[in-house]
């Protein structure tokens, strides 16, 4: 019996998007799935089955049951235009959303999947951990940044699903909604995960070990040093060029007696470092697992 076809939709909120729609193609288990990334205003004349699904189901339902959820008319829509077979549905929708979260991390909001199964069912999108966001994401959805979603998907789809848990752990650290605690949690993860198991752990050494995964080519040592210098220059705004000493300020609560006097420039450096560390950790993990998978195959 031939599998039924289903279509998926994710809503993305609290992130910059020009409104200029674009398409991408993703491969999963032998299927080519066409994606449309667009905004609500561009969907007014979309063909069926999408028109009824989006306008009469997703939007109308969401507008009647807002709670604290984002308005769908203000969200970015990611649609699977040609559908895919049911036997791929659970693995595909989970992994694709995970990759969206890794590229467009908090404070960007990404709904759980909405699904349309012709002549069977419609599953509405739902949101997790929605709260009043203090900031809008500095990231932007563009054709170029979306290529990273596809790259992550291509790599992770070749790995055992057990590998996904480490990425979920990192994502949870980005949704604490307290930037200093998030930064401390990321430092702690780096120090433990990239510790060489010899002697006492050291955040400076662990970050250098992480950067070996981020930029594995030996001849690219200069690029790794540029990143180290960037982090240290951010910390120098707090009179702490050492990464270890900056981590200690966060770990031992010393920041509580200082943060009220921090300038806008200092807070900007904190948020920029938080975003930089998130991206370094995720890219380094993806590269590491990709390399390990290639060696074992």
Rosetta silent file (secondary structure, phi, psi, omega in degrees, C-alpha in Angstrom):
SEQUENCE: XXXXXXXXXXXXXXXXXXXXXXXXXXXXXXXXXXXXXXXXXXXXXXXXXXXXXXXXXXXXXXXXXXXXXXXXXXXXXXXXXXXXXXXXXXXXXXXXXXXXXXXXXXXXXXXXXXXXXXXXXXXXXXXXXXXXXXXXXXXXXXXXXXXXXXXXXXXXXXXXXXXXXXXXXXXXXXXXXXXXXXXXXXXXXXXXXXXXXXXXXXXXXXXXXXXXXXXXXXXXXXXXXXXXXXXXXXXXXXXXXXXXXXXXXXXXXXXXXXXXXXXXXXXXXXXXXXXXXXXXXXXXXXXXXXXXXXXXX
SCORE:     score description
SCORE:     0.000 S_00000001
   1 L     0.000  130.376 -178.141    0.000    0.000    0.000 S_00000001
   2 L   -71.723  135.314  179.118    1.416    3.367   -0.990 S_00000001
   3 L   -64.430  146.440  173.087    2.147    5.749    1.870 S_00000001
   4 L   -72.135  155.604  176.660    0.039    8.867    2.153 S_00000001
   5 E   -95.433  142.588  173.441    1.627   12.220    1.505 S_00000001
   6 E  -131.479  157.014  178.410    1.783   14.899    4.179 S_00000001
   7 E  -119.362  149.686 -178.357    2.872   18.530    4.165 S_00000001
   8 E  -125.366  155.625  178.253    4.578   20.408    6.972 S_00000001
   9 E  -146.772  134.584  173.189    4.773   23.996    8.135 S_00000001
  10 E  -120.300  142.963  175.393    6.854   25.723   10.807 S_00000001
  11 E  -106.968  137.467 -179.182    6.326   29.282   12.038 S_00000001
  12 E  -124.805  135.174 -174.952    9.320   31.388   13.055 S_00000001
  13 E  -137.141  163.027  176.546    9.068   34.568   15.101 S_00000001
  14 L    64.985   43.771  178.990   11.184   37.276   16.751 S_00000001
  15 L  -151.366  153.181 -179.274   13.814   37.405   14.009 S_00000001
  16 E   -74.935  141.179  176.995   14.625   39.688   11.093 S_00000001
  17 E  -155.988  128.594 -175.592   13.352   38.746    7.634 S_00000001
  18 L   -68.099  -22.142 -175.045   13.211   40.972    4.564 S_00000001
  19 L    94.646   -8.917  178.010    9.993   39.378    3.358 S_00000001
  20 L   -81.036  110.418 -174.616   11.583   38.318    0.090 S_00000001
  21 L   -72.423  157.666  177.079   10.646   34.671   -0.223 S_00000001
  22 E  -150.753  164.048 -179.843   12.984   31.953   -1.460 S_00000001
  23 E  -120.344  154.101  175.700   12.957   28.209   -2.034 S_00000001
  24 E  -141.499  161.385  175.694   15.331   25.424   -1.081 S_00000001
  25 E  -123.015  134.727 -179.291   15.480   21.681   -1.670 S_00000001
  26 E  -124.708  143.231 -179.548   16.346   19.168    1.018 S_00000001
  27 E  -108.557  132.825  178.892   17.085   15.453    0.627 S_00000001
  28 E  -149.944  119.909  178.184   15.957   12.892    3.181 S_00000001
  29 L    50.097   42.879  176.013   15.856    9.111    2.841 S_00000001
  30 L    85.032   -1.062  178.458   15.768    9.300   -0.936 S_00000001
  31 E  -105.386  139.452  172.960   13.079   11.991   -1.121 S_00000001
  32 E   -99.091  119.956 -176.193   13.599   15.508   -2.439 S_00000001
  33 E  -113.555  121.048 -179.553   11.520   17.936   -0.432 S_00000001
  34 E   -87.579  131.572 -178.630   10.998   21.466   -1.741 S_00000001
  35 E  -111.379  140.330  171.966   10.842   24.195    0.904 S_00000001
  36 E  -116.319  125.916  178.099    9.264   27.647    0.634 S_00000001
  37 E  -114.543  117.755 -171.686   10.405   30.297    3.116 S_00000001
  38 E  -156.847 -178.656  176.106    8.141   33.329    3.099 S_00000001
  39 E  -113.438  167.065 -173.363    5.935   35.682    5.116 S_00000001
  40 H   -58.271  -41.745 -177.149    2.172   35.677    5.574 S_00000001
  41 H   -59.472  -26.748 -179.693    1.515   38.560    3.167 S_00000001
  42 H   -81.359   -5.314 -172.807    3.011   36.519    0.335 S_00000001
  43 H  -103.127    8.509 -175.120    0.625   33.622    0.945 S_00000001
  44 L   -63.664  -32.643 -178.056   -2.671   35.347    0.122 S_00000001
  45 L  -114.119   22.106 -179.551   -2.941   33.720   -3.307 S_00000001
  46 L   -66.329  148.239 -176.412   -1.114   30.463   -2.600 S_00000001
  47 L   -72.222  166.412  172.676   -2.598   27.395   -4.238 S_00000001
  48 L   -76.493  152.258    8.630   -4.478   24.599   -2.502 S_00000001
  49 L   -84.386    4.612 -171.923   -4.107   22.665   -0.299 S_00000001
  50 H   -72.513  -36.019 -174.286   -2.042   25.402    1.320 S_00000001
  51 H   -60.971  -52.312  179.966   -4.525   28.265    1.119 S_00000001
  52 H   -64.363  -43.155 -179.335   -7.269   26.655    3.199 S_00000001
  53 H   -59.020  -48.299 -175.911   -4.746   25.090    5.594 S_00000001
  54 H   -75.028  -51.024 -171.258   -2.899   28.347    6.277 S_00000001
  55 H   -79.328  -45.297 -174.461   -5.710   30.917    6.191 S_00000001
  56 H   -89.546  -19.854 -178.141   -8.721   29.012    7.490 S_00000001
  57 H  -108.560  -67.643 -174.794   -6.978   26.633    9.861 S_00000001
  58 H   -61.914  -53.862 -174.501   -3.592   27.865   11.134 S_00000001
  59 H   -69.061  -50.112 -178.135   -4.288   31.607   11.149 S_00000001
  60 H   -61.439  -43.666  179.366   -7.933   31.535   12.218 S_00000001
  61 H   -63.455  -44.471 -177.785   -7.291   28.971   14.941 S_00000001
  62 H   -66.875  -37.686 -179.648   -4.239   30.815   16.225 S_00000001
  63 H   -68.266  -28.565  178.455   -6.004   34.190   16.268 S_00000001
  64 H   -82.367  -20.898 -175.405   -8.821   32.698   18.366 S_00000001
  65 L  -127.328   55.662 -172.249   -6.415   30.987   20.766 S_00000001
  66 L   -66.370  -49.559 -172.033   -3.615   33.507   21.118 S_00000001
  67 L    52.207 -128.223  175.826   -2.653   33.186   24.774 S_00000001
  68 L  -103.598   12.115 -175.012    0.952   34.476   24.788 S_00000001
  69 L   -73.780  153.746  176.667    1.772   32.921   21.438 S_00000001
  70 L   -62.733  152.443  175.958    3.163   34.931   18.511 S_00000001
  71 L   -75.195  124.715 -179.692    0.744   36.205   15.890 S_00000001
  72 H   -62.028  -27.890 -179.403    0.939   33.947   12.819 S_00000001
  73 H   -70.622  -13.234  177.231    0.324   36.940   10.550 S_00000001
  74 H  -104.665    0.726 -173.992    3.657   38.338   11.795 S_00000001
  75 L   -92.316  162.214  170.798    5.558   35.063   11.543 S_00000001
  76 E   -90.747  136.512 -179.575    7.803   33.605    8.871 S_00000001
  77 E  -104.285  133.487  171.253    6.395   30.447    7.272 S_00000001
  78 E  -117.385  113.589 -173.563    8.528   27.471    6.242 S_00000001
  79 E  -116.701  141.997  168.819    6.475   25.120    4.059 S_00000001
  80 E   -90.172  110.323 -171.371    7.168   21.786    2.417 S_00000001
  81 L   -75.807  -34.972 -175.183    5.674   22.448   -1.009 S_00000001
  82 L  -104.346    2.136  177.376    5.720   18.971   -2.539 S_00000001
  83 L    71.657  173.581  178.714    5.056   16.926    0.573 S_00000001
  84 E  -154.370  163.415 -172.777    6.742   13.743    1.673 S_00000001
  85 E   -77.062  153.199 -174.956    5.695   10.219    2.583 S_00000001
  86 H   -60.980  -32.163 -175.580    4.374    9.297    6.011 S_00000001
  87 H   -68.980  -14.448  176.505    7.114    6.793    6.789 S_00000001
  88 H   -97.187   -5.581 -162.859    9.608    9.689    6.820 S_00000001
  89 H   -63.963  -50.976 -173.714    7.432   12.094    8.770 S_00000001
  90 H   -65.588  -47.356 -179.033    8.506   11.780   12.400 S_00000001
  91 H   -65.341  -41.451 -178.274   12.241   11.663   11.783 S_00000001
  92 H   -65.523  -51.122 -174.830   12.137   14.424    9.184 S_00000001
  93 H   -64.503  -37.709  178.628   10.012   16.902   11.125 S_00000001
  94 H   -66.047  -50.145 -175.747   12.006   16.421   14.337 S_00000001
  95 H   -67.033  -38.675 -179.002   15.427   16.760   12.722 S_00000001
  96 H   -64.973  -42.564  178.398   14.453   19.689   10.514 S_00000001
  97 H   -65.184  -38.565  177.310   13.101   21.671   13.470 S_00000001
  98 H   -58.898  -43.435 -179.511   16.233   20.868   15.458 S_00000001
  99 H   -67.420  -36.399  174.055   18.383   22.297   12.665 S_00000001
 100 H   -60.185  -43.274 -178.223   16.199   25.404   12.510 S_00000001
 101 H   -66.994  -33.711 -178.032   16.703   25.866   16.262 S_00000001
 102 H   -72.062  -33.505  179.379   20.469   25.437   16.005 S_00000001
 103 H   -85.248  -44.591 -178.660   20.839   28.120   13.336 S_00000001
 104 L  -109.070   68.525 -174.899   18.096   30.464   14.543 S_00000001
 105 L   -73.144  171.186  179.092   18.575   29.964   18.277 S_00000001
 106 L   -53.295  140.660   17.650   16.822   31.854   21.064 S_00000001
 107 L   -86.055    9.741  171.707   15.528   34.539   21.314 S_00000001
 108 L   -63.958  142.458  178.565   14.140   33.388   17.947 S_00000001
 109 E  -111.058  134.038 -179.309   10.969   31.329   18.422 S_00000001
 110 E  -129.812  123.186 -177.457   10.220   28.271   16.288 S_00000001
 111 L   -71.850  160.476  165.815    6.896   26.466   16.481 S_00000001
 112 L   -69.666  161.852 -171.515    6.413   22.750   16.580 S_00000001
 113 L   -66.314  140.454  165.407    5.415   21.371   13.211 S_00000001
 114 E  -101.757  136.038 -176.573    1.971   21.875   11.728 S_00000001
 115 E  -127.554  140.974  175.091    1.011   19.031    9.395 S_00000001
 116 E  -118.499  117.038  178.532   -1.591   18.639    6.685 S_00000001
 117 E  -113.368  106.632 -174.516   -2.462   15.059    5.721 S_00000001
 118 L   -51.805  133.877  177.793   -4.936   15.135    2.803 S_00000001
 119 L    60.818   21.989 -178.503   -8.294   13.515    3.589 S_00000001
 120 L  -137.757  -66.025 -173.106   -7.058   12.618    7.058 S_00000001
 121 E  -160.344  159.142  170.579   -5.982   15.285    9.536 S_00000001
 122 E  -126.794  125.730  177.351   -4.561   18.721   10.219 S_00000001
 123 E  -105.013  125.340 -176.306   -2.175   19.192   13.131 S_00000001
 124 L   -80.729  151.198  176.208   -1.923   22.763   14.382 S_00000001
 125 L   -71.954  144.329  174.922    1.395   24.434   15.222 S_00000001
 126 L  -129.232  161.657 -176.424    2.189   24.849   18.900 S_00000001
 127 L  -119.865  148.544  177.020    4.844   26.871   20.712 S_00000001
 128 L  -114.877  144.007  171.074    7.174   26.012   23.575 S_00000001
 129 L    51.909   40.369  177.814    8.575   28.280   26.291 S_00000001
 130 L   -79.379  130.481  178.269    6.965   31.414   24.901 S_00000001
 131 L  -150.585  174.818  178.137    7.521   34.420   27.146 S_00000001
 132 L   -70.055  109.988 -178.214    8.040   38.128   26.845 S_00000001
 133 L   -78.232  133.885  179.339   11.336   38.397   24.996 S_00000001
 134 L   -80.100  -24.607 -176.819   13.619   41.196   26.103 S_00000001
 135 L  -135.498  155.936  171.297   15.492   41.249   22.822 S_00000001
 136 L   -95.121  140.914 -178.176   14.946   40.526   19.145 S_00000001
 137 L   -55.487  140.834  174.780   17.356   38.053   17.625 S_00000001
 138 L   -80.125  -11.610  177.758   20.391   39.561   15.911 S_00000001
 139 L   -75.114  167.669  178.833   20.183   36.769   13.368 S_00000001
 140 E  -142.827  139.126  175.643   18.336   37.110   10.082 S_00000001
 141 E   -84.817  113.535  176.307   16.597   34.586    7.861 S_00000001
 142 L  -135.832  171.119  176.524   18.112   34.838    4.403 S_00000001
 143 H   -59.938  -38.546 -179.308   18.866   32.392    1.631 S_00000001
 144 H   -68.536  -47.104 -179.074   22.490   32.309    2.793 S_00000001
 145 H   -67.593  -29.109  179.323   21.782   31.684    6.483 S_00000001
 146 H   -69.784  -24.969  176.182   19.221   29.034    5.538 S_00000001
 147 H   -59.876  -28.940  178.320   21.952   27.147    3.709 S_00000001
 148 H   -69.051  -35.285  174.190   23.414   26.442    7.144 S_00000001
 149 H   -58.419  -46.206 -179.108   20.148   24.759    8.142 S_00000001
 150 H   -66.309  -37.402  179.121   20.480   22.490    5.113 S_00000001
 151 H   -65.471  -45.887  176.857   24.152   21.816    5.862 S_00000001
 152 H   -60.091  -44.509 -178.430   23.393   20.823    9.459 S_00000001
 153 H   -60.723  -44.069 -179.816   20.512   18.657    8.266 S_00000001
 154 H   -60.526  -41.418 -179.725   22.704   16.887    5.724 S_00000001
 155 H   -71.260  -50.642 -174.026   25.322   16.112    8.380 S_00000001
 156 H   -69.810  -28.494  179.782   23.010   15.127   11.234 S_00000001
 157 L   -67.383  -16.173  178.979   20.738   12.978    9.055 S_00000001
 158 L   -91.735   -4.538 -175.873   23.714   10.652    8.505 S_00000001
 159 L  -102.576  161.675  173.474   24.284   10.206   12.258 S_00000001
 160 L   -63.845  141.013 -177.063   22.642    8.019   14.870 S_00000001
 161 H   -60.799  -23.677  178.405   19.701    9.798   16.461 S_00000001
 162 H   -61.018  -22.316  179.990   21.357    9.408   19.872 S_00000001
 163 H   -71.736  -17.732 -174.435   23.790   12.142   18.782 S_00000001
 164 H   -70.196  -24.283 -173.426   20.990   14.695   18.694 S_00000001
 165 H   -61.302  -33.970 -178.852   20.690   14.932   22.485 S_00000001
 166 H   -66.417  -33.137  178.220   23.876   16.980   22.841 S_00000001
 167 H   -73.440  -36.232  175.152   22.425   19.618   20.482 S_00000001
 168 H   -63.138  -37.298  178.486   19.168   19.703   22.425 S_00000001
 169 H   -62.503  -44.243  178.942   21.258   20.282   25.559 S_00000001
 170 H   -63.619  -43.436 -178.549   23.011   23.256   23.956 S_00000001
 171 H   -61.220  -39.142  179.489   19.722   24.708   22.744 S_00000001
 172 H   -60.448  -31.509  178.827   18.253   24.513   26.255 S_00000001
 173 H   -69.914  -24.007 -179.215   21.104   26.691   27.463 S_00000001
 174 H   -83.349  -10.246 -176.582   20.097   29.384   24.965 S_00000001
 175 L  -111.392   18.673  175.516   16.531   29.600   26.309 S_00000001
 176 L   -66.404  -30.563  177.753   17.304   30.289   29.979 S_00000001
 177 L    72.199   22.185  170.145   16.507   33.944   29.182 S_00000001
 178 L  -133.856  103.856 -166.503   19.230   35.248   31.516 S_00000001
 179 H   -59.124  -36.598 -178.678   22.234   36.072   29.366 S_00000001
 180 H   -69.545  -38.458  177.750   24.852   35.795   32.135 S_00000001
 181 H   -69.893  -37.334  176.408   23.576   32.389   33.254 S_00000001
 182 H   -61.594  -44.783 -179.195   23.445   31.252   29.616 S_00000001
 183 H   -64.022  -42.120  177.328   27.050   32.326   29.097 S_00000001
 184 H   -61.892  -43.140  179.831   28.154   30.537   32.264 S_00000001
 185 H   -62.650  -38.080  178.181   26.318   27.369   31.183 S_00000001
 186 H   -68.563  -43.059  175.819   28.039   27.490   27.792 S_00000001
 187 H   -57.174  -46.152 -177.690   31.457   28.008   29.401 S_00000001
 188 H   -62.672  -40.441  178.430   30.810   25.037   31.697 S_00000001
 189 H   -63.057  -46.693 -179.838   29.797   22.828   28.781 S_00000001
 190 H   -59.287  -47.110 -176.799   32.913   23.746   26.808 S_00000001
 191 H   -60.334  -39.851 -179.791   35.211   23.165   29.779 S_00000001
 192 H   -78.911  -45.634 -173.750   33.796   19.703   30.385 S_00000001
 193 H   -68.230  -38.865 -176.866   33.153   18.489   26.848 S_00000001
 194 L  -101.778   19.213  174.539   36.518   19.524   25.422 S_00000001
 195 L   -75.024  135.599 -176.213   38.570   18.604   28.517 S_00000001
 196 L   -81.627    7.032  176.917   41.358   16.201   27.537 S_00000001
 197 L    68.786   12.183  177.107   40.818   14.158   30.713 S_00000001
 198 L  -114.223  113.191  179.038   44.353   14.830   31.928 S_00000001
 199 L    74.728 -167.352 -177.931   44.592   16.792   35.130 S_00000001
 200 L   -72.756  140.408  179.437   42.291   19.602   36.209 S_00000001
 201 L   -67.475  154.017 -177.890   40.005   21.097   33.571 S_00000001
 202 L  -146.271  122.963 -174.400   40.782   24.578   32.271 S_00000001
 203 H   -62.812  -37.330 -179.779   38.387   26.726   30.260 S_00000001
 204 H   -61.895  -45.514  179.419   41.167   28.375   28.247 S_00000001
 205 H   -66.981  -38.066 -179.266   42.537   24.986   27.133 S_00000001
 206 H   -66.657  -38.608  177.770   39.065   23.636   26.460 S_00000001
 207 H   -64.498  -40.631  177.293   38.183   26.587   24.226 S_00000001
 208 H   -64.274  -37.270  177.113   41.378   26.044   22.242 S_00000001
 209 H   -66.500  -39.321  177.559   40.483   22.355   21.923 S_00000001
 210 H   -61.399  -41.984 -177.874   36.989   23.312   20.736 S_00000001
 211 H   -67.392  -20.470  173.373   38.452   25.608   18.093 S_00000001
 212 H   -66.834  -31.339  174.444   40.445   22.667   16.742 S_00000001
 213 H   -80.441  -34.162 -179.413   37.079   21.163   15.839 S_00000001
 214 H   -66.784  -45.238  176.475   35.706   24.493   14.643 S_00000001
 215 L  -129.483   86.517 -172.006   38.648   25.048   12.278 S_00000001
 216 L   -73.043  -17.035 -177.097   40.435   21.679   12.053 S_00000001
 217 L   -68.057  128.308 -177.581   42.996   22.632    9.408 S_00000001
 218 H   -60.338  -35.800 -176.278   46.459   22.988   10.975 S_00000001
 219 H   -74.657   -4.306 -178.033   47.399   25.854    8.668 S_00000001
 220 H   -99.635   25.229 -179.589   44.425   27.895    9.935 S_00000001
 221 H   -56.367  -36.193 -179.014   45.926   28.538   13.381 S_00000001
 222 H   -59.566  -41.304 -179.340   45.767   32.283   12.719 S_00000001
 223 H   -64.929  -37.348  177.202   41.973   32.180   12.357 S_00000001
 224 H   -65.420  -39.348  179.756   41.657   30.368   15.674 S_00000001
 225 H   -67.188  -32.742  176.914   43.825   32.993   17.350 S_00000001
 226 H   -61.049  -41.440  179.425   41.629   35.762   15.926 S_00000001
 227 H   -65.905  -43.733  177.686   38.635   34.217   17.701 S_00000001
 228 H   -58.566  -44.440 -179.418   40.555   33.935   20.981 S_00000001
 229 H   -64.735  -35.964  178.962   41.575   37.574   20.726 S_00000001
 230 H   -63.314  -46.072  179.372   37.982   38.610   20.034 S_00000001
 231 H   -62.848  -42.816 -179.342   36.743   36.870   23.180 S_00000001
 232 H   -66.238  -37.369  179.051   39.563   38.364   25.238 S_00000001
 233 H   -66.057  -34.463  175.173   38.912   41.857   23.893 S_00000001
 234 H   -65.091  -42.180 -179.060   35.281   41.541   24.967 S_00000001
 235 H   -69.498  -26.928  179.559   36.401   40.450   28.442 S_00000001
 236 H   -63.679  -22.179  175.672   38.842   43.350   28.679 S_00000001
 237 L   -64.683  -17.315  178.367   35.832   45.654   28.926 S_00000001
 238 L  -110.841   17.372 -178.789   35.412   44.078   32.369 S_00000001
 239 L    60.107   32.309 -179.606   39.152   44.282   33.156 S_00000001
 240 L  -137.534   84.436 -179.422   39.373   40.524   32.687 S_00000001
 241 L   -70.878  -26.987  179.630   41.265   39.533   29.546 S_00000001
 242 L   -72.601  130.810  177.195   41.564   35.947   30.822 S_00000001
 243 H   -64.347  -38.044 -178.929   38.632   33.747   29.809 S_00000001
 244 H   -62.533  -43.081 -179.420   39.094   31.755   33.019 S_00000001
 245 H   -68.742  -36.948  177.521   38.796   34.849   35.227 S_00000001
 246 H   -65.218  -40.035  177.918   35.714   36.065   33.352 S_00000001
 247 H   -62.319  -39.751 -179.346   34.132   32.643   33.831 S_00000001
 248 H   -64.761  -35.703  176.594   34.891   32.827   37.553 S_00000001
 249 H   -58.341  -39.939  179.492   33.101   36.188   37.841 S_00000001
 250 H   -75.799  -43.379 -173.720   29.984   34.459   36.510 S_00000001
 251 H   -68.040  -34.153 -175.079   30.442   31.169   38.368 S_00000001
 252 L  -101.543   11.396  173.675   30.984   32.690   41.805 S_00000001
 253 L    74.572   10.070 -178.629   28.286   35.325   41.581 S_00000001
 254 H   -65.425  -23.310 -179.583   30.702   38.265   41.630 S_00000001
 255 H   -64.431  -23.074 -176.172   28.810   39.823   38.730 S_00000001
 256 H   -63.143  -28.204  179.761   25.864   40.504   41.062 S_00000001
 257 H   -91.458   -0.003 -174.997   27.763   43.363   42.700 S_00000001
 258 L  -118.937  -29.918 -166.968   28.908   44.753   39.355 S_00000001
 259 H   -61.959  -30.509 -179.446   26.174   44.372   36.755 S_00000001
 260 H   -66.136  -20.721 -178.960   24.162   47.438   37.820 S_00000001
 261 H   -99.529   -0.011 -178.997   27.147   49.631   36.935 S_00000001
 262 L   -70.569  142.187  179.503   27.860   48.037   33.556 S_00000001
 263 L   -82.248  169.479  175.526   27.570   50.330   30.542 S_00000001
 264 H   -59.053  -36.524  179.215   25.603   49.673   27.365 S_00000001
 265 H   -63.451  -39.519  179.150   28.918   48.861   25.677 S_00000001
 266 H   -68.486  -43.671  178.082   29.657   46.198   28.273 S_00000001
 267 H   -64.083  -37.778  176.937   26.196   44.646   27.996 S_00000001
 268 H   -60.733  -41.231  178.707   26.501   44.637   24.218 S_00000001
 269 H   -63.812  -37.969  178.557   29.790   42.722   24.547 S_00000001
 270 H   -62.167  -48.510 -179.389   28.109   40.166   26.826 S_00000001
 271 H   -65.549  -39.055  178.718   25.312   39.502   24.341 S_00000001
 272 H   -65.700  -38.757  178.452   27.742   39.357   21.418 S_00000001
 273 H   -68.468  -39.182  176.227   29.936   36.883   23.252 S_00000001
 274 H   -56.623  -46.914 -179.373   26.917   34.753   24.137 S_00000001
 275 H   -66.808  -40.956  179.097   25.931   34.571   20.452 S_00000001
 276 H   -61.790  -46.087 -178.461   29.511   33.918   19.341 S_00000001
 277 H   -64.289  -41.094  177.313   29.971   31.076   21.835 S_00000001
 278 H   -56.425  -49.040 -176.756   26.669   29.455   20.829 S_00000001
 279 H   -67.664  -37.525  177.418   27.691   29.427   17.170 S_00000001
 280 H   -64.457  -44.934 -178.778   31.217   28.199   17.934 S_00000001
 281 H   -62.471  -47.848 -176.738   29.930   25.342   20.090 S_00000001
 282 H   -65.606  -48.145  179.144   27.327   24.186   17.559 S_00000001
 283 H   -60.812  -40.819 -178.935   29.644   24.405   14.540 S_00000001
 284 H   -65.136  -42.260  178.084   32.426   22.648   16.452 S_00000001
 285 H   -63.628  -44.309  179.615   30.118   19.819   17.515 S_00000001
 286 H   -61.420  -45.788  179.706   28.792   19.363   13.976 S_00000001
 287 H   -62.402  -41.762 -178.860   32.323   19.285   12.549 S_00000001
 288 H   -63.199  -48.111 -178.708   33.499   16.840   15.211 S_00000001
 289 H   -67.961  -35.697  176.987   30.607   14.414   14.668 S_00000001
 290 H   -62.394  -43.651  179.182   30.939   14.718   10.895 S_00000001
 291 H   -65.863  -43.291  179.109   34.624   13.822   11.116 S_00000001
 292 H   -63.383  -37.741  178.778   33.989   10.909   13.475 S_00000001
 293 H   -67.277  -38.737  178.520   31.274    9.567   11.159 S_00000001
 294 H   -65.923  -38.567 -179.563   33.602    9.769    8.145 S_00000001
 295 H   -69.032  -32.203 -177.069   36.356    7.922   10.014 S_00000001
 296 H   -86.778  -13.358 -177.276   34.005    5.145   11.088 S_00000001
 297 L   -91.076    0.000    0.000   32.387    4.625    7.682 S_00000001
